[in-house]
């Protein structure tokens, strides 16, 4: 068993060293994500994490979870953090802790991951979709127009790792006594006006899914809040509604954070800043090299510190470009090709009169380019040249 495992891991290392080898040579096969490189970097420490959990018999220990939670709270600048099993559960439990349920409305953008809306639907409340701005984040004016007596929560999404306009959103919410729950699933480490994502709203929900910048090795999530009662309620709700093992105070779910994931995340927190730096410099390089006549990149305002969960360009002929890049071994993705309000499941959600024109237009134009920190400058230059060439050829026709 041991031998087999080792063999398998050695193979992984070989794959990843081949990868970095190929970067040094002429092969310009550009992957969208690069888990082997991440693992190659941290192989020994991941083994230490596994060792620690198994040898100290920590599977059900609350100590490691609490350690992780206090680190996260410190990083986000909130008084409390609560670990759960996924970003989706974090959103759902966050809404539950705010007593969101049937008859309530939650305002949110429909260009997000499905989970943002599905968490609302699971509580029995009604999602109210509003449009976004050029940078794909929720439009504060559209929020204002969508508020009714039933509005219980505003749920902005910090899409692509860029914080929504939280100063304006908080002002709208404050004057009307509506709670704000940040969907910060893509934004751990991002800031706006020098303030960390997750510290603006009453509650914030984060995901540590393997594909997020701050990633676990499986499903994981957490919430942050300054409100002690809410933190306490969240701890009940993630654990069946149990208080001190034997007393069921209310009906909750089982959504505890896995101890192994907590230990891995605690370890990975140390290198997060470096990873974010890598993504930010990759994004800056794209911005310098992509031809602005053909490629729209939402500008970064001075008040934004974006972590680039995704680096998204907006272009004409998107599908054709994507196929062209695929032919050139450059992998891309679309986050997300079909907005939530146009999904079959959304037919049960009543639609307001609000226009979702920008969301719909962007859905056909957005393309996520590889931006992970293991890219080389050469690879980025290759992606930029290939894209620029595609449009210059088209322009000449
Ligand atoms: C990933 C993501 C989620 C869901 O998180 P999971 O951990 O996958 O459940 C929710 N909202 C947004 C914006 C996301 O990107």
Coordinates of C-alpha atoms and ligand atoms in Angstrom, one line a residue:
X1 CA 0.0 0.0 0.0
X2 CA 2.7 2.3 1.1
X3 CA 4.9 1.4 -1.8
X4 CA 2.0 1.9 -4.3
X5 CA 1.2 5.3 -2.8
X6 CA 4.8 6.4 -3.0
X7 CA 5.0 5.2 -6.6
X8 CA 1.9 7.2 -7.4
X9 CA 3.3 10.4 -5.8
X10 CA 6.6 10.0 -7.5
X11 CA 4.8 9.8 -10.8
X12 CA 3.0 13.0 -9.9
X13 CA 6.3 14.7 -9.2
X14 CA 7.7 13.4 -12.4
X15 CA 4.7 14.9 -14.3
X16 CA 5.2 18.2 -12.6
X17 CA 8.9 18.3 -13.2
X18 CA 8.2 17.5 -16.8
X19 CA 5.9 20.4 -16.8
X20 CA 8.4 22.9 -15.4
X21 CA 11.0 21.4 -17.7
X22 CA 8.8 22.0 -20.7
X23 CA 8.3 25.6 -19.6
X24 CA 12.0 26.1 -19.8
X25 CA 12.1 24.7 -23.3
X26 CA 10.0 25.5 -26.3
X27 CA 6.8 23.7 -25.6
X28 CA 4.0 26.2 -25.0
X29 CA 1.2 24.1 -23.8
X30 CA -0.5 26.4 -21.4
X31 CA -2.7 24.7 -18.7
X32 CA -5.6 26.6 -17.1
X33 CA -4.7 25.3 -13.7
X34 CA -1.5 23.5 -12.5
X35 CA -2.1 21.3 -9.4
X36 CA 1.1 19.2 -10.0
X37 CA 3.3 22.4 -9.6
X38 CA 1.5 23.3 -6.4
X39 CA 2.0 19.8 -5.1
X40 CA 5.6 19.7 -6.1
X41 CA 6.3 22.8 -4.1
X42 CA 4.6 21.6 -0.9
X43 CA 4.9 17.8 -1.1
X44 CA 6.8 17.4 2.2
X45 CA 4.6 19.8 4.2
X46 CA 1.4 18.1 2.9
X47 CA 2.8 14.8 4.1
X48 CA 3.4 16.5 7.5
X49 CA -0.2 17.7 7.6
X50 CA -1.5 14.2 7.0
X51 CA 1.0 12.8 9.5
X52 CA -0.1 15.2 12.1
X53 CA -3.8 14.5 11.7
X54 CA -3.4 10.7 11.8
X55 CA -0.7 10.4 14.4
X56 CA -2.3 12.8 16.8
X57 CA -5.6 11.2 16.2
X58 CA -7.1 14.6 15.4
X59 CA -10.0 13.6 13.2
X60 CA -12.7 15.0 15.5
X61 CA -10.5 17.5 17.3
X62 CA -11.9 21.0 17.6
X63 CA -8.4 22.4 18.4
X64 CA -7.2 22.4 14.8
X65 CA -10.4 23.9 13.6
X66 CA -10.3 26.6 16.1
X67 CA -6.6 27.4 15.3
X68 CA -7.6 27.7 11.6
X69 CA -10.6 29.8 12.4
X70 CA -8.6 32.3 14.5
X71 CA -6.0 32.7 11.8
X72 CA -8.8 33.4 9.2
X73 CA -10.5 35.9 11.5
X74 CA -7.2 37.7 12.0
X75 CA -6.5 37.8 8.3
X76 CA -10.0 39.1 7.4
X77 CA -10.0 41.4 10.4
X78 CA -13.3 40.1 11.9
X79 CA -13.9 38.9 15.5
X80 CA -15.0 35.5 14.4
X81 CA -14.6 32.8 11.7
X82 CA -16.6 29.6 11.4
X83 CA -15.4 26.7 9.3
X84 CA -17.9 24.6 7.3
X85 CA -17.8 21.9 4.6
X86 CA -18.1 24.1 1.5
X87 CA -18.7 27.6 0.2
X88 CA -22.2 26.6 -0.8
X89 CA -22.9 25.6 2.8
X90 CA -21.3 28.8 4.1
X91 CA -23.8 30.8 2.0
X92 CA -26.7 28.7 3.0
X93 CA -25.9 28.7 6.7
X94 CA -25.1 32.5 6.6
X95 CA -28.6 33.1 5.2
X96 CA -30.2 30.8 7.8
X97 CA -28.4 32.5 10.6
X98 CA -29.9 35.8 9.4
X99 CA -33.3 34.0 9.6
X100 CA -33.9 34.3 5.8
X101 CA -36.8 32.1 4.7
X102 CA -40.0 32.0 2.8
X103 CA -41.4 35.4 1.9
X104 CA -38.1 37.1 2.0
X105 CA -36.2 38.5 -1.0
X106 CA -32.5 38.4 -1.4
X107 CA -30.9 40.7 -4.0
X108 CA -28.0 39.1 -6.0
X109 CA -26.4 39.1 -9.4
X110 CA -27.1 36.2 -11.8
X111 CA -23.7 36.0 -13.4
X112 CA -22.2 34.0 -10.4
X113 CA -21.5 30.4 -9.6
X114 CA -24.8 28.6 -9.3
X115 CA -24.3 28.2 -5.5
X116 CA -24.9 31.8 -4.8
X117 CA -28.5 31.5 -6.0
X118 CA -29.1 27.9 -5.0
X119 CA -28.2 28.8 -1.3
X120 CA -31.0 31.4 -1.4
X121 CA -33.5 29.0 -3.0
X122 CA -32.7 26.3 -0.4
X123 CA -33.8 28.7 2.4
X124 CA -37.2 29.1 0.8
X125 CA -36.5 32.8 0.0
X126 CA -36.8 34.4 -3.4
X127 CA -33.6 35.5 -5.3
X128 CA -34.1 38.9 -6.9
X129 CA -31.6 39.2 -9.8
X130 CA -30.0 42.6 -10.7
X131 CA -27.6 43.7 -13.3
X132 CA -23.9 44.3 -13.1
X133 CA -21.3 46.9 -14.2
X134 CA -18.6 46.6 -16.8
X135 CA -16.3 44.8 -14.3
X136 CA -19.0 42.1 -13.8
X137 CA -19.7 43.1 -10.2
X138 CA -23.2 44.1 -9.0
X139 CA -24.5 47.6 -9.9
X140 CA -25.4 49.6 -6.7
X141 CA -28.0 51.6 -8.6
X142 CA -29.7 48.4 -9.7
X143 CA -29.8 47.2 -6.1
X144 CA -31.6 50.4 -5.1
X145 CA -34.2 49.9 -7.8
X146 CA -34.8 46.3 -6.8
X147 CA -35.5 46.9 -3.1
X148 CA -39.0 46.1 -1.8
X149 CA -40.5 45.7 1.7
X150 CA -39.6 42.0 1.4
X151 CA -35.9 42.6 0.8
X152 CA -34.1 40.9 3.7
X153 CA -30.5 40.6 2.5
X154 CA -28.3 42.1 -0.2
X155 CA -25.9 39.5 -1.4
X156 CA -23.1 40.9 -3.6
X157 CA -20.6 38.5 -5.1
X158 CA -16.9 39.6 -5.3
X159 CA -16.7 38.0 -8.8
X160 CA -13.2 37.1 -10.2
X161 CA -11.5 38.1 -7.0
X162 CA -12.5 41.8 -7.2
X163 CA -14.5 43.3 -4.3
X164 CA -17.9 44.7 -5.3
X165 CA -18.6 48.4 -4.5
X166 CA -19.0 47.8 -0.9
X167 CA -19.0 51.5 0.3
X168 CA -22.1 52.2 -1.8
X169 CA -23.7 48.9 -1.1
X170 CA -23.3 49.3 2.7
X171 CA -24.8 52.8 2.5
X172 CA -27.9 51.5 0.6
X173 CA -28.3 48.7 3.2
X174 CA -27.7 50.8 6.3
X175 CA -30.3 53.5 5.4
X176 CA -32.9 50.7 4.9
X177 CA -31.9 48.4 7.7
X178 CA -31.1 45.5 5.3
X179 CA -28.4 42.9 6.1
X180 CA -25.5 42.4 3.7
X181 CA -24.0 38.9 3.2
X182 CA -20.9 38.9 1.0
X183 CA -20.4 36.0 -1.3
X184 CA -16.6 36.2 -0.9
X185 CA -16.0 32.7 -2.3
X186 CA -13.6 34.0 -4.9
X187 CA -12.0 36.8 -2.9
X188 CA -10.1 35.6 0.1
X189 CA -7.2 38.1 0.3
X190 CA -8.8 40.8 -1.8
X191 CA -9.3 44.3 -0.5
X192 CA -11.3 47.4 -1.3
X193 CA -10.4 50.8 0.1
X194 CA -7.7 49.0 2.1
X195 CA -10.3 46.8 3.8
X196 CA -10.3 43.0 3.4
X197 CA -13.1 41.1 1.6
X198 CA -15.3 39.5 4.2
X199 CA -15.1 42.3 6.7
X200 CA -17.8 44.6 5.1
X201 CA -21.1 42.8 5.5
X202 CA -22.9 41.4 8.5
X203 CA -21.5 38.0 7.4
X204 CA -19.3 36.8 4.6
X205 CA -19.1 33.3 3.0
X206 CA -15.9 31.9 1.6
X207 CA -15.1 28.8 -0.4
X208 CA -11.8 26.9 -0.2
X209 CA -12.7 24.6 -3.1
X210 CA -9.6 23.2 -4.8
X211 CA -10.1 25.6 -7.7
X212 CA -10.1 28.7 -5.6
X213 CA -6.9 30.7 -4.9
X214 CA -6.9 29.8 -1.2
X215 CA -7.6 26.2 -1.8
X216 CA -8.0 23.0 0.3
X217 CA -7.5 19.5 -1.1
X218 CA -11.2 18.9 -1.2
X219 CA -14.4 20.7 -0.3
X220 CA -14.1 23.3 2.5
X221 CA -15.5 26.7 3.3
X222 CA -15.9 29.2 6.1
X223 CA -17.7 32.3 7.3
X224 CA -16.6 35.5 8.9
X225 CA -18.5 37.9 11.1
X226 CA -18.1 40.5 13.9
X227 CA -21.4 39.5 15.5
X228 CA -20.9 37.0 18.4
X229 CA -24.5 35.8 18.4
X230 CA -24.3 35.0 14.7
X231 CA -21.0 33.2 15.1
X232 CA -22.6 31.2 17.9
X233 CA -25.7 30.4 15.8
X234 CA -23.5 29.3 12.9
X235 CA -21.6 26.9 15.1
X236 CA -24.9 25.3 16.1
X237 CA -26.3 25.2 12.6
X238 CA -23.2 23.5 11.1
X239 CA -23.4 20.8 13.8
X240 CA -27.0 19.6 13.7
X241 CA -28.2 22.4 16.0
X242 CA -26.4 20.7 18.9
X243 CA -25.4 22.5 22.0
X244 CA -22.8 20.8 24.1
X245 CA -23.2 17.3 22.5
X246 CA -26.6 16.3 23.9
X247 CA -29.0 19.2 23.6
X248 CA -30.6 19.9 20.3
X249 CA -31.5 23.6 20.3
X250 CA -32.7 23.9 16.7
X251 CA -32.7 22.0 13.4
X252 CA -29.3 22.3 11.7
X253 CA -27.3 20.4 9.2
X254 CA -24.0 18.6 9.3
X255 CA -21.5 20.8 7.7
X256 CA -18.3 20.7 9.8
X257 CA -15.0 21.7 8.3
X258 CA -12.9 18.6 7.8
X259 CA -9.8 18.6 10.2
X260 CA -7.4 17.5 7.5
X261 CA -8.6 20.4 5.2
X262 CA -8.3 22.8 8.1
X263 CA -4.7 21.7 8.7
X264 CA -3.8 22.0 5.0
X265 CA -5.4 25.4 4.8
X266 CA -3.5 26.6 7.8
X267 CA -0.3 25.5 6.1
X268 CA -1.3 27.1 2.8
X269 CA -2.1 30.4 4.4
X270 CA 1.6 31.0 4.8
X271 CA 2.2 31.0 1.1
X272 CA -1.0 32.7 0.0
X273 CA 0.5 36.2 -0.3
X274 CA 3.1 34.9 -2.7
X275 CA 0.5 33.1 -4.8
X276 CA -1.6 36.3 -5.0
X277 CA 1.4 38.3 -5.9
X278 CA 2.1 35.8 -8.8
X279 CA -1.5 36.1 -10.1
X280 CA -1.4 39.9 -9.8
X281 CA 1.8 40.2 -11.8
X282 CA 0.5 37.8 -14.4
X283 CA -2.6 39.9 -14.8
X284 CA -0.5 43.1 -15.1
X285 CA 1.5 41.5 -17.8
X286 CA -1.6 40.5 -19.7
X287 CA -2.8 44.1 -19.4
X288 CA 0.4 45.4 -20.9
X289 CA 0.5 43.0 -23.8
X290 CA -3.0 42.4 -25.0
X291 CA -4.1 44.7 -27.7
X292 CA -6.8 47.1 -26.3
X293 CA -8.3 47.7 -29.7
X294 CA -9.7 44.2 -29.6
X295 CA -9.7 43.2 -26.0
X296 CA -11.6 44.8 -23.2
X297 CA -10.2 44.3 -19.7
X298 CA -12.1 46.1 -16.9
X299 CA -9.6 48.7 -15.5
X300 CA -8.4 48.2 -11.9
X301 CA -9.3 51.2 -9.8
X302 CA -6.8 52.4 -7.3
X303 CA -9.1 51.4 -4.4
X304 CA -9.1 47.8 -5.6
X305 CA -6.7 45.1 -4.6
X306 CA -7.8 42.2 -6.8
X307 CA -6.6 38.6 -6.3
X308 CA -7.5 37.4 -9.8
X309 CA -9.3 34.2 -9.0
X310 CA -10.0 34.6 -12.7
X311 CA -8.5 36.9 -15.3
X312 CA -11.4 37.7 -17.6
X313 CA -11.3 39.5 -20.9
X314 CA -14.4 40.6 -22.8
X315 CA -14.2 40.1 -26.6
X316 CA -16.1 39.7 -29.8
X317 CA -15.9 36.3 -31.5
X318 CA -15.3 34.7 -28.1
X319 CA -16.2 31.1 -29.1
X320 CA -14.0 31.3 -32.2
X321 CA -11.1 32.7 -30.2
X322 CA -11.5 30.0 -27.6
X323 CA -11.3 27.3 -30.3
X324 CA -8.3 29.0 -31.9
X325 CA -6.5 29.0 -28.5
X326 CA -7.4 25.4 -27.9
X327 CA -5.8 24.5 -31.2
X328 CA -2.7 26.4 -30.0
X329 CA -2.8 24.3 -26.8
X330 CA -3.8 27.3 -24.7
X331 CA -6.6 26.3 -22.2
X332 CA -9.2 28.8 -21.2
X333 CA -12.5 28.7 -19.4
X334 CA -15.8 30.6 -19.2
X335 CA -17.1 31.8 -15.9
X336 CA -20.0 31.4 -16.6
X337 CA -21.4 30.7 -20.0
X338 CA -25.1 30.7 -19.1
X339 CA -26.3 33.2 -16.5
X340 CA -28.3 31.7 -13.7
X341 CA -31.6 33.4 -14.6
X342 CA -31.5 31.6 -18.0
X343 CA -31.0 28.1 -16.6
X344 CA -33.9 25.7 -16.8
X345 CA -34.1 25.4 -13.0
X346 CA -34.6 29.2 -12.7
X347 CA -38.0 29.0 -14.4
X348 CA -39.5 28.7 -10.9
X349 CA -38.0 32.1 -9.9
X350 CA -40.2 35.0 -10.5
X351 CA -38.5 37.7 -12.7
X352 CA -38.8 41.4 -11.9
X353 CA -38.7 44.1 -14.4
X354 CA -35.0 44.8 -13.9
X355 CA -32.9 44.6 -17.1
X356 CA -30.1 42.1 -17.0
X357 CA -28.7 43.3 -20.3
X358 CA -25.1 43.6 -19.2
X359 CA -25.0 40.2 -17.6
X360 CA -26.5 38.7 -20.8
X361 CA -24.1 40.6 -23.1
X362 CA -21.1 39.7 -21.0
X363 CA -22.0 36.0 -21.0
X364 CA -21.3 35.8 -24.7
X365 CA -18.1 37.9 -24.5
X366 CA -16.2 36.8 -21.4
X367 CA -13.2 34.5 -21.5
X368 CA -11.0 33.5 -18.5
X369 CA -7.3 33.2 -19.4
X370 CA -4.9 31.1 -17.4
X371 CA -3.5 33.3 -14.5
X372 CA -2.2 30.7 -12.0
X373 CA 1.1 31.6 -10.3
X374 CA 3.1 28.8 -12.1
X375 CA 2.8 30.4 -15.5
X376 CA 6.1 31.8 -16.9
X377 CA 6.4 35.2 -18.6
X378 CA 7.1 33.4 -21.8
X379 CA 3.8 31.5 -21.6
X380 CA 1.9 34.7 -21.0
X381 CA 3.6 36.4 -23.9
X382 CA 2.7 33.5 -26.0
X383 CA -1.0 33.7 -25.0
X384 CA -1.0 37.4 -25.7
X385 CA 0.7 37.1 -29.1
X386 CA -1.8 34.3 -30.1
X387 CA -4.8 36.4 -29.1
X388 CA -3.5 39.6 -30.7
X389 CA -2.7 37.7 -33.9
X390 CA -6.2 36.2 -34.0
X391 CA -7.8 39.7 -34.0
X392 CA -5.2 41.3 -36.3
X393 CA -5.8 38.6 -38.9
X394 CA -9.6 39.1 -38.5
X395 CA -9.2 42.8 -38.8
X396 CA -7.3 42.5 -42.1
X397 CA -10.0 40.3 -43.7
Ligands
LIG1 C1 -17.0 28.5 -5.8 C2 -18.1 29.4 -5.5 C3 -19.2 29.1 -4.6 C4 -19.4 27.7 -4.1 O1 -18.3 27.3 -3.3 P1 -18.1 25.7 -3.1 O2 -17.0 25.6 -2.1 O3 -17.8 25.1 -4.4 O4 -19.4 25.1 -2.6 C5 -20.1 30.1 -4.3 N1 -20.0 31.3 -4.9 C6 -19.0 31.6 -5.7 C7 -19.0 33.0 -6.3 C8 -18.0 30.7 -6.1 O5 -17.1 31.1 -6.9

